[in-house]
Each structure stands twice: as structure tokens, then as C-alpha cells.
């Protein structure tokens, strides 16, 4: 457990630190509120012991700043007898407990231990909620994928970085979430970023954040994705698209377990697990010099390769069931399944777009379906004539078909489909 003690009285800081050291508690101290805030933004602590009256910034100011920056940790207030009204305000601002000076060191130790245990319990409750309520279920009927799941379950509780490889649309982000939800970090953030979708000029500030005035237009401080993922997992999708200059900075962040915002010289210590994914042959990119070899080995501690859907056709019925359940909730429908004829055609199709293409096909079929079952006529597989190709039927049916075909062309992107059709999304 790491505890920060913020008090302007040196004797109090030292006596508390010495007493807690007997329990092997790691203690850092601060003599005022401003330095305490700086330390809380640079390092991770489990409990903060905070004096109400300090020069520069007192306990109330510190609590308000913590709240505004969404820094969450248990705070124990220590105050003089005359500070009771301030102590009450501190409790309203989120302080966990308070003690009136003078107090016994053992009394404070017990409150610190209780606060630490309460924090662990809250994190565990949050983790269980995520696992049991909207958590990620990664299952397969394929023997090759079952081996991947088994390895993922072994890797999940560790601190090791993971590299997930596979074609686009094979479910790499779902597997990354599975790793996160089955780890001790499940109660902490899972932050995902697609490296290829962020312009190179913006990627550095997105990942590492920046200080106010770091560049033109930086009128306020911004935390990066590394800081947003503190205590949890940062998923770097399409890592092979990362520019060489940023690869150096990412390597340093992984090695030092710290980041430096743009425009700052301060190192911010972070506990973040990295899961990276790529659809590129990174080994070839290393040989060609496009990707740093040292970074590759840092990321490739545990490697999980997801095969394409055409190599795991036995998973198609199960995936269809999962997607249908999701679509029913999203669209308020009651589709019960897919006809046997349509299922046989789907199982024979090669799915170059993998699971993502299957999702788009089922979403289109949902729009066109008339009954409680998705029929073959509701699917438009490339290279196979559609039973709905001719523009006949009611105006509503024609509109539904046009929307479905536009969604298929734009791979499910509703905004693009709406723009193409000139309608509201």
C-alpha cells in the first residue's frame, strides 16, 4: 500500500511515516497542498492523509482540485479542534474519514488500513459488475481458438504486455477486453485507440497529453490516453501504423512506466498494461526497418493469433446467435434465429471481412426481415444474386432495401449511409 501524507508539521509527517513503516506501508510526504497535488498527478497512491490547514493550498482546495481532475482515492482528513466545520465540508467533497488533532498513531493506522481495504472492495465490486453485467464473453467451438482462449486466461492475471495478431475484423479488440475483464485491472479503465485512425500530428498529444501553452491552441492542460488508463489497460490497435518517431517515445514509456506530457519536463509514473494489436506482419516490418525491433520485443511478451473466420467456420452459428441477441436489444426486435438454408450459405461463405462483415450482413438482414427468422432472401452476399435485387414492393419495403444496401456498402457506418441517401441517421 502507498500512502501520501500532506501536513505542514514535520514532526507529524515523520511520526506517522515511522509508525506506518512497521506495517511495511510505503509512505511519501508533502509539506503543503500544492506539492501534494503535484505528487498525486505524477504518482499513484492508495490513500491520502490530508491536513486541512496548510500554506499555499489547504485541504479543502486540494479536495476540490482532486474532484475537478477526477483523481479518485480515499482521503483521511486530519484537523485541529476548531476546524470541525471545515471537516464537515471536506466530507461533503468526498473525504473518507477524519481525525481531530491530537490523535493516536494507532487510530490513524487503523483508519488508513480500513480505507485501503474499502478501496480494494470497491474495485472488486466494480470488476465483478463489469464481468457479470455487460462483460466480454469470448467463446469458440474451434479447437485453434480454444487454445487461444486458454492461453489468454493464463496471461490475463499477469502484468505482461500482450500482442494480438490477425486479419482485420477477427475480434482483436474483443479479445483485448476479455484479457482486461479477467485481470485484477477489471475495475480500472480499459482505454482503446486505433493508431491508424489518428493523424500522426495529433497522435502524440492523444497518447501522452499536453500542458497548457505547449503549442498554439493549447489553452488548457489535457491528460493523454496513458493517464486515462492509469491502473488499467491501454489497447493500441493497429500498432504497426505508429510513426517511427512515436515508437521511440512509446518504448520509453513502457520501459520507464512513466509518461511526459508535451510541454512538460515532469515524468508521471503510471501503472498501465499495454495490449497491442496488428493485422500486419510485424516481423517483416522489423526486418525492413519500419518497426523498431526493441519495441517489438517489449510488446510481444505474450502473443495471441486470431485465425480468420474462414478457418473457424464452426463458430459461425454461435457468432450469429450472439450478434442476433445484440441486435434484438439494440433495435427492439424479436428475431429468433436464422433459417437453416441461410445458415448453410453463411457457413460456406469465405468472409474476407471476417466477424465485422458477418455483423454487417446480419444488421442488413434485420432491416429487411419480415418475420421472426432471418431468411436467405434477407442476406446479400457478394457474388450471390439477391432475391430483393428488383425494386418492387411498397414504398416502405423499397426504402428499407435501399437503407440496407447503403449500410452494406459503407460497412455499417450509419452516418455515411445517411449522407449517401440524404436522410437523417
Short mmCIF file of C-alpha atoms in Angstrom, two decimals:
data_model
loop_
_atom_site.label_atom_id
_atom_site.label_comp_id
_atom_site.label_asym_id
_atom_site.label_seq_id
_atom_site.Cartn_x
_atom_site.Cartn_y
_atom_site.Cartn_z
CA UNK A 1 0.00 0.00 0.00
CA UNK A 2 1.23 3.51 -0.88
CA UNK A 3 0.18 6.42 1.34
CA UNK A 4 0.75 10.15 0.85
CA UNK A 5 0.82 12.30 4.00
CA UNK A 6 0.26 16.03 3.42
CA UNK A 7 0.84 18.12 6.56
CA UNK A 8 2.86 21.27 7.18
CA UNK A 9 4.10 19.97 10.56
CA UNK A 10 7.30 17.99 10.01
CA UNK A 11 7.02 16.16 13.33
CA UNK A 12 3.57 14.82 12.44
CA UNK A 13 4.70 13.70 8.97
CA UNK A 14 7.73 11.88 10.31
CA UNK A 15 5.98 10.21 13.25
CA UNK A 16 3.17 8.88 11.03
CA UNK A 17 5.65 7.66 8.40
CA UNK A 18 7.74 5.83 11.01
CA UNK A 19 4.69 4.17 12.54
CA UNK A 20 3.28 3.01 9.19
CA UNK A 21 6.68 1.68 8.15
CA UNK A 22 6.26 -1.00 10.83
CA UNK A 23 3.45 -2.43 8.67
CA UNK A 24 5.59 -2.25 5.51
CA UNK A 25 3.45 0.61 4.19
CA UNK A 26 5.24 2.75 1.59
CA UNK A 27 4.91 6.38 2.65
CA UNK A 28 5.62 9.65 0.82
CA UNK A 29 5.23 13.04 2.49
CA UNK A 30 4.38 16.57 1.43
CA UNK A 31 4.58 19.79 3.42
CA UNK A 32 1.82 21.67 1.57
CA UNK A 33 -1.19 21.22 -0.65
CA UNK A 34 0.46 22.33 -3.88
CA UNK A 35 3.26 19.77 -3.67
CA UNK A 36 0.70 17.12 -2.69
CA UNK A 37 -1.32 17.86 -5.83
CA UNK A 38 1.82 17.65 -7.95
CA UNK A 39 2.72 14.27 -6.46
CA UNK A 40 -0.81 12.95 -6.96
CA UNK A 41 -0.65 13.79 -10.68
CA UNK A 42 2.77 12.17 -11.08
CA UNK A 43 2.40 9.03 -8.96
CA UNK A 44 -0.22 6.52 -7.84
CA UNK A 45 -1.27 6.34 -4.19
CA UNK A 46 -3.80 4.18 -2.38
CA UNK A 47 -4.67 6.60 0.45
CA UNK A 48 -4.15 10.33 1.08
CA UNK A 49 -3.82 11.68 4.64
CA UNK A 50 -4.58 15.40 4.33
CA UNK A 51 -4.25 18.25 6.82
CA UNK A 52 -6.96 20.90 6.48
CA UNK A 53 -4.79 23.93 7.26
CA UNK A 54 -1.62 24.26 5.18
CA UNK A 55 0.15 27.16 3.44
CA UNK A 56 -0.39 27.59 -0.30
CA UNK A 57 -3.35 25.28 -0.70
CA UNK A 58 -5.26 23.82 2.23
CA UNK A 59 -7.15 20.56 2.41
CA UNK A 60 -10.41 21.96 1.01
CA UNK A 61 -8.61 23.38 -2.06
CA UNK A 62 -6.84 20.05 -2.59
CA UNK A 63 -10.12 18.11 -2.41
CA UNK A 64 -11.77 20.45 -4.92
CA UNK A 65 -8.84 20.06 -7.31
CA UNK A 66 -8.88 16.27 -6.97
CA UNK A 67 -12.58 16.29 -7.81
CA UNK A 68 -12.11 18.55 -10.84
CA UNK A 69 -9.30 16.36 -12.20
CA UNK A 70 -11.20 13.14 -11.39
CA UNK A 71 -8.37 11.78 -9.23
CA UNK A 72 -10.07 9.14 -7.12
CA UNK A 73 -8.59 7.76 -3.89
CA UNK A 74 -9.65 7.59 -0.23
CA UNK A 75 -8.81 10.76 1.72
CA UNK A 76 -8.48 10.90 5.50
CA UNK A 77 -8.69 14.44 6.90
CA UNK A 78 -6.71 15.48 9.98
CA UNK A 79 -7.73 18.74 11.59
CA UNK A 80 -7.43 20.86 14.71
CA UNK A 81 -10.39 21.04 17.10
CA UNK A 82 -11.56 24.36 15.72
CA UNK A 83 -11.75 23.03 12.14
CA UNK A 84 -14.88 20.90 12.59
CA UNK A 85 -16.98 22.91 10.10
CA UNK A 86 -14.22 22.57 7.50
CA UNK A 87 -14.01 18.85 8.24
CA UNK A 88 -17.74 18.55 7.52
CA UNK A 89 -17.25 20.37 4.21
CA UNK A 90 -14.36 18.04 3.41
CA UNK A 91 -16.59 15.02 3.97
CA UNK A 92 -19.14 16.53 1.58
CA UNK A 93 -16.35 16.88 -1.00
CA UNK A 94 -15.65 13.15 -0.78
CA UNK A 95 -13.24 12.65 2.13
CA UNK A 96 -13.48 9.13 3.54
CA UNK A 97 -12.88 9.88 7.23
CA UNK A 98 -11.37 12.44 9.59
CA UNK A 99 -9.38 12.68 12.81
CA UNK A 100 -9.07 15.59 15.23
CA UNK A 101 -5.57 16.52 16.45
CA UNK A 102 -4.01 15.30 18.65
CA UNK A 103 -4.66 11.64 17.81
CA UNK A 104 -3.02 8.29 18.49
CA UNK A 105 -0.89 6.91 15.67
CA UNK A 106 -2.63 3.55 16.00
CA UNK A 107 -6.02 5.19 15.44
CA UNK A 108 -4.80 6.73 12.19
CA UNK A 109 -3.19 3.45 11.11
CA UNK A 110 -6.49 1.61 11.55
CA UNK A 111 -8.34 4.23 9.50
CA UNK A 112 -5.72 4.03 6.74
CA UNK A 113 -5.95 0.23 6.62
CA UNK A 114 -9.74 0.41 6.55
CA UNK A 115 -9.65 2.98 3.72
CA UNK A 116 -7.25 0.80 1.73
CA UNK A 117 -9.44 -2.27 2.16
CA UNK A 118 -12.56 -0.29 1.25
CA UNK A 119 -10.88 0.85 -1.95
CA UNK A 120 -9.95 -2.73 -2.86
CA UNK A 121 -13.51 -3.86 -2.16
CA UNK A 122 -14.95 -1.11 -4.38
CA UNK A 123 -12.59 -2.07 -7.19
CA UNK A 124 -13.55 -5.74 -6.85
CA UNK A 125 -17.27 -4.90 -6.90
CA UNK A 126 -16.72 -2.76 -9.99
CA UNK A 127 -14.76 -5.58 -11.62
CA UNK A 128 -17.48 -8.15 -10.89
CA UNK A 129 -20.17 -5.84 -12.22
CA UNK A 130 -18.28 -5.47 -15.48
CA UNK A 131 -17.67 -9.21 -15.76
CA UNK A 132 -21.24 -10.23 -14.90
CA UNK A 133 -23.15 -7.29 -16.35
CA UNK A 134 -22.08 -6.47 -19.86
CA UNK A 135 -18.72 -8.19 -19.60
CA UNK A 136 -17.00 -9.75 -22.55
CA UNK A 137 -17.75 -13.40 -23.26
CA UNK A 138 -15.17 -14.92 -25.59
CA UNK A 139 -16.18 -18.43 -26.64
CA UNK A 140 -15.46 -20.67 -29.59
CA UNK A 141 -16.23 -24.10 -31.00
CA UNK A 142 -12.92 -24.05 -32.89
CA UNK A 143 -10.06 -26.07 -31.39
CA UNK A 144 -7.49 -23.48 -32.51
CA UNK A 145 -9.39 -20.61 -30.88
CA UNK A 146 -9.99 -22.66 -27.73
CA UNK A 147 -6.20 -22.86 -27.37
CA UNK A 148 -6.01 -19.07 -27.73
CA UNK A 149 -8.68 -18.63 -25.04
CA UNK A 150 -6.80 -20.99 -22.72
CA UNK A 151 -3.56 -19.02 -23.18
CA UNK A 152 -5.45 -15.73 -22.75
CA UNK A 153 -6.86 -16.92 -19.42
CA UNK A 154 -3.33 -17.71 -18.23
CA UNK A 155 -1.98 -14.35 -19.42
CA UNK A 156 -4.87 -12.22 -18.12
CA UNK A 157 -3.88 -12.10 -14.41
CA UNK A 158 -0.25 -11.23 -15.20
CA UNK A 159 1.35 -7.84 -15.84
CA UNK A 160 2.83 -8.99 -19.15
CA UNK A 161 2.21 -7.00 -22.32
CA UNK A 162 0.26 -8.85 -25.00
CA UNK A 163 0.41 -8.67 -28.80
CA UNK A 164 -2.73 -9.81 -30.65
CA UNK A 165 -2.38 -10.55 -34.35
CA UNK A 166 -4.91 -11.41 -37.02
CA UNK A 167 -6.74 -10.08 -40.04
CA UNK A 168 -8.99 -7.06 -39.76
CA UNK A 169 -12.35 -7.91 -38.22
CA UNK A 170 -11.29 -11.11 -36.42
CA UNK A 171 -12.18 -9.79 -32.95
CA UNK A 172 -8.86 -8.49 -31.66
CA UNK A 173 -10.43 -5.75 -29.53
CA UNK A 174 -12.94 -8.22 -28.08
CA UNK A 175 -10.04 -10.46 -27.06
CA UNK A 176 -8.24 -7.46 -25.55
CA UNK A 177 -11.35 -6.66 -23.47
CA UNK A 178 -11.54 -10.31 -22.44
CA UNK A 179 -7.96 -10.09 -21.13
CA UNK A 180 -8.78 -6.90 -19.24
CA UNK A 181 -12.03 -8.17 -17.71
CA UNK A 182 -10.33 -11.35 -16.49
CA UNK A 183 -7.46 -9.49 -14.82
CA UNK A 184 -7.09 -7.71 -11.49
CA UNK A 185 -7.44 -4.48 -13.51
CA UNK A 186 -11.07 -5.12 -14.45
CA UNK A 187 -12.26 -2.42 -12.06
CA UNK A 188 -9.99 0.14 -13.72
CA UNK A 189 -10.27 1.76 -17.17
CA UNK A 190 -9.95 -0.06 -20.49
CA UNK A 191 -8.89 2.60 -22.99
CA UNK A 192 -8.70 1.79 -26.70
CA UNK A 193 -7.20 3.78 -29.55
CA UNK A 194 -6.82 2.89 -33.22
CA UNK A 195 -3.37 4.18 -34.14
CA UNK A 196 -4.19 4.28 -37.85
CA UNK A 197 -7.29 6.44 -37.35
CA UNK A 198 -5.48 9.30 -35.58
CA UNK A 199 -3.37 11.67 -37.73
CA UNK A 200 0.32 11.46 -36.89
CA UNK A 201 0.40 15.13 -35.90
CA UNK A 202 -2.23 14.52 -33.21
CA UNK A 203 -1.27 11.04 -32.06
CA UNK A 204 1.48 12.11 -29.67
CA UNK A 205 -0.75 14.56 -27.79
CA UNK A 206 -3.58 12.00 -27.71
CA UNK A 207 -1.37 9.37 -26.13
CA UNK A 208 0.73 11.48 -23.79
CA UNK A 209 -1.33 14.65 -23.23
CA UNK A 210 0.00 18.19 -23.07
CA UNK A 211 0.45 21.13 -20.73
CA UNK A 212 -1.22 24.50 -21.15
CA UNK A 213 0.76 26.56 -23.67
CA UNK A 214 2.64 23.55 -25.06
CA UNK A 215 1.70 24.65 -28.59
CA UNK A 216 -0.58 27.12 -30.34
CA UNK A 217 -4.16 26.42 -29.30
CA UNK A 218 -3.24 24.53 -26.12
CA UNK A 219 -5.23 26.84 -23.85
CA UNK A 220 -5.63 24.22 -21.11
CA UNK A 221 -3.87 21.14 -19.81
CA UNK A 222 -5.03 17.83 -21.29
CA UNK A 223 -4.29 14.38 -19.95
CA UNK A 224 -3.42 11.72 -22.51
CA UNK A 225 -4.74 8.21 -23.00
CA UNK A 226 -1.92 6.73 -20.95
CA UNK A 227 -3.08 8.73 -17.92
CA UNK A 228 -6.72 7.92 -18.69
CA UNK A 229 -5.82 4.22 -18.48
CA UNK A 230 -3.96 4.55 -15.14
CA UNK A 231 -4.30 1.34 -13.15
CA UNK A 232 -5.98 -0.36 -16.11
CA UNK A 233 -5.28 -1.35 -19.71
CA UNK A 234 -4.34 0.66 -22.79
CA UNK A 235 -5.25 -1.09 -26.05
CA UNK A 236 -3.18 0.09 -29.01
CA UNK A 237 -4.95 -1.19 -32.12
CA UNK A 238 -3.06 -1.30 -35.43
CA UNK A 239 0.24 -0.67 -33.68
CA UNK A 240 2.05 -1.28 -36.97
CA UNK A 241 0.79 2.11 -38.20
CA UNK A 242 2.64 4.03 -35.49
CA UNK A 243 5.18 6.55 -36.90
CA UNK A 244 8.84 5.73 -36.11
CA UNK A 245 9.34 8.88 -34.01
CA UNK A 246 6.46 7.91 -31.73
CA UNK A 247 7.71 4.34 -31.47
CA UNK A 248 10.71 5.71 -29.58
CA UNK A 249 8.51 7.57 -27.11
CA UNK A 250 6.23 4.56 -26.61
CA UNK A 251 9.26 2.37 -25.92
CA UNK A 252 10.49 4.81 -23.30
CA UNK A 253 7.05 4.93 -21.65
CA UNK A 254 6.94 1.13 -21.44
CA UNK A 255 10.49 0.87 -20.10
CA UNK A 256 10.17 3.66 -17.53
CA UNK A 257 6.49 3.02 -16.70
CA UNK A 258 6.10 6.78 -16.94
CA UNK A 259 5.00 9.40 -19.46
CA UNK A 260 5.84 13.01 -20.09
CA UNK A 261 3.19 15.42 -21.34
CA UNK A 262 4.06 17.68 -24.26
CA UNK A 263 5.48 20.93 -22.92
CA UNK A 264 6.49 19.40 -19.59
CA UNK A 265 9.72 18.08 -18.10
CA UNK A 266 7.94 16.09 -15.37
CA UNK A 267 7.77 12.32 -15.52
CA UNK A 268 4.35 10.97 -14.48
CA UNK A 269 4.64 7.47 -13.05
CA UNK A 270 1.89 5.16 -14.29
CA UNK A 271 0.77 1.58 -13.81
CA UNK A 272 -0.68 0.67 -17.22
CA UNK A 273 -0.81 -2.66 -19.01
CA UNK A 274 -0.26 -2.50 -22.76
CA UNK A 275 -2.17 -4.72 -25.16
CA UNK A 276 -1.28 -4.09 -28.80
CA UNK A 277 -2.86 -5.49 -31.95
CA UNK A 278 -1.98 -5.54 -35.62
CA UNK A 279 -3.10 -7.03 -38.91
CA UNK A 280 0.39 -6.51 -40.31
CA UNK A 281 3.32 -8.96 -40.36
CA UNK A 282 5.34 -7.02 -37.77
CA UNK A 283 8.33 -9.34 -38.11
CA UNK A 284 8.67 -8.25 -41.75
CA UNK A 285 8.28 -4.61 -40.72
CA UNK A 286 11.09 -5.07 -38.20
CA UNK A 287 13.35 -6.51 -40.90
CA UNK A 288 12.55 -3.63 -43.26
CA UNK A 289 13.23 -1.07 -40.53
CA UNK A 290 9.63 0.23 -40.43
CA UNK A 291 9.11 -1.00 -36.88
CA UNK A 292 11.63 -0.91 -34.03
CA UNK A 293 12.93 -4.31 -33.02
CA UNK A 294 13.30 -3.36 -29.34
CA UNK A 295 9.70 -2.11 -29.20
CA UNK A 296 8.51 -5.27 -30.94
CA UNK A 297 10.04 -7.46 -28.26
CA UNK A 298 8.64 -5.26 -25.50
CA UNK A 299 5.13 -5.71 -26.91
CA UNK A 300 5.44 -9.34 -27.97
CA UNK A 301 5.77 -10.86 -24.49
CA UNK A 302 2.61 -12.95 -24.93
CA UNK A 303 1.37 -13.43 -28.49
CA UNK A 304 -2.19 -14.39 -29.35
CA UNK A 305 -3.09 -15.02 -33.01
CA UNK A 306 -6.75 -14.99 -34.05
CA UNK A 307 -7.43 -17.03 -37.20
CA UNK A 308 -9.77 -15.63 -39.88
CA UNK A 309 -13.42 -16.66 -39.84
CA UNK A 310 -12.98 -18.85 -42.95
CA UNK A 311 -10.67 -21.07 -40.85
CA UNK A 312 -13.17 -21.38 -37.99
CA UNK A 313 -16.49 -21.88 -39.79
CA UNK A 314 -17.80 -23.94 -36.88
CA UNK A 315 -18.03 -20.66 -34.94
CA UNK A 316 -20.44 -19.02 -37.40
CA UNK A 317 -23.71 -20.34 -35.83
CA UNK A 318 -22.62 -19.29 -32.33
CA UNK A 319 -21.47 -15.87 -33.55
CA UNK A 320 -24.76 -15.39 -35.37
CA UNK A 321 -26.66 -16.11 -32.16
CA UNK A 322 -24.58 -13.60 -30.21
CA UNK A 323 -24.98 -10.92 -32.88
CA UNK A 324 -28.74 -11.52 -33.14
CA UNK A 325 -29.14 -11.11 -29.36
CA UNK A 326 -27.22 -7.83 -29.52
CA UNK A 327 -29.25 -6.57 -32.49
CA UNK A 328 -32.52 -7.50 -30.79
CA UNK A 329 -31.60 -5.37 -27.78
CA UNK A 330 -30.38 -2.50 -29.94
CA UNK A 331 -33.29 -2.45 -32.39
CA UNK A 332 -36.08 -3.63 -30.11
CA UNK A 333 -36.78 -6.65 -32.33
CA UNK A 334 -37.63 -10.26 -31.56
CA UNK A 335 -35.67 -12.17 -34.21
CA UNK A 336 -35.32 -15.78 -33.04
CA UNK A 337 -32.67 -17.05 -35.42
CA UNK A 338 -31.55 -17.75 -38.99
CA UNK A 339 -33.15 -20.24 -41.35
CA UNK A 340 -31.22 -23.46 -41.97
CA UNK A 341 -30.92 -22.58 -45.67
CA UNK A 342 -29.39 -19.18 -44.90
CA UNK A 343 -27.08 -20.68 -42.27
CA UNK A 344 -25.66 -23.19 -44.74
CA UNK A 345 -24.92 -20.39 -47.20
CA UNK A 346 -23.25 -18.31 -44.49
CA UNK A 347 -21.10 -21.26 -43.40
CA UNK A 348 -19.94 -21.76 -46.98
CA UNK A 349 -19.03 -18.08 -47.50
CA UNK A 350 -15.38 -17.02 -47.08
CA UNK A 351 -15.98 -13.74 -45.18
CA UNK A 352 -13.00 -11.63 -46.29
CA UNK A 353 -14.16 -9.03 -43.73
CA UNK A 354 -14.38 -11.70 -41.01
CA UNK A 355 -16.66 -11.16 -37.98
CA UNK A 356 -17.18 -7.48 -38.79
CA UNK A 357 -18.59 -8.44 -42.19
CA UNK A 358 -20.86 -11.03 -40.56
CA UNK A 359 -22.18 -8.34 -38.19
CA UNK A 360 -22.92 -6.01 -41.12
CA UNK A 361 -24.71 -8.75 -43.07
CA UNK A 362 -26.91 -9.61 -40.09
CA UNK A 363 -27.68 -5.94 -39.40
CA UNK A 364 -28.78 -5.54 -43.03
CA UNK A 365 -30.90 -8.70 -42.76
CA UNK A 366 -32.56 -7.31 -39.62
CA UNK A 367 -33.70 -4.28 -41.59
CA UNK A 368 -35.16 -6.40 -44.40
CA UNK A 369 -36.63 -9.28 -42.37
CA UNK A 370 -40.41 -9.58 -42.30
CA UNK A 371 -40.79 -12.42 -39.79
CA UNK A 372 -39.13 -13.75 -36.66
CA UNK A 373 -36.45 -15.59 -38.64
CA UNK A 374 -33.77 -14.25 -40.95
CA UNK A 375 -34.25 -15.93 -44.33
CA UNK A 376 -31.82 -16.35 -47.21
CA UNK A 377 -33.62 -13.60 -49.15
CA UNK A 378 -32.69 -11.14 -46.36
CA UNK A 379 -28.96 -11.59 -46.96
CA UNK A 380 -26.96 -10.04 -49.79
CA UNK A 381 -23.68 -11.92 -50.01
CA UNK A 382 -21.11 -10.63 -52.53
CA UNK A 383 -21.14 -12.76 -55.66
CA UNK A 384 -24.60 -14.14 -54.91
CA UNK A 385 -27.68 -12.62 -56.54
CA UNK A 386 -30.09 -11.12 -54.03
CA UNK A 387 -33.73 -12.15 -54.07
CA UNK A 388 -34.51 -8.48 -53.36
CA UNK A 389 -32.48 -7.03 -56.24
CA UNK A 390 -35.52 -5.71 -58.15
CA UNK A 391 -37.12 -2.51 -56.89
CA UNK A 392 -40.64 -3.80 -56.35
CA UNK A 393 -43.00 -3.74 -53.40
CA UNK A 394 -44.35 -0.99 -51.20
CA UNK A 395 -42.53 2.30 -50.77
CA UNK A 396 -41.60 1.27 -47.22
CA UNK A 397 -40.06 -2.01 -48.47
CA UNK A 398 -38.07 -0.20 -51.16
CA UNK A 399 -36.81 2.32 -48.60
CA UNK A 400 -35.75 -0.47 -46.25
CA UNK A 401 -33.87 -2.22 -49.04
CA UNK A 402 -32.10 0.99 -50.08
CA UNK A 403 -31.05 1.67 -46.48
CA UNK A 404 -29.82 -1.90 -46.05
CA UNK A 405 -27.77 -1.84 -49.25
CA UNK A 406 -26.25 1.52 -48.35
CA UNK A 407 -25.29 0.19 -44.90
CA UNK A 408 -23.67 -2.82 -46.54
CA UNK A 409 -21.66 -0.60 -48.91
CA UNK A 410 -20.48 1.55 -46.02
CA UNK A 411 -19.78 -1.45 -43.75
CA UNK A 412 -22.41 -0.47 -41.21
CA UNK A 413 -21.36 3.19 -40.87
CA UNK A 414 -24.74 4.86 -40.37
CA UNK A 415 -23.56 8.45 -40.83
CA UNK A 416 -22.03 7.67 -44.24
CA UNK A 417 -25.12 5.72 -45.32
CA UNK A 418 -27.41 8.56 -44.21
CA UNK A 419 -25.31 11.11 -46.11
CA UNK A 420 -25.44 8.96 -49.25
CA UNK A 421 -29.22 8.64 -49.04
CA UNK A 422 -29.81 12.21 -47.91
CA UNK A 423 -31.73 11.21 -44.80
CA UNK A 424 -31.38 11.72 -41.04
CA UNK A 425 -29.45 8.97 -39.32
#
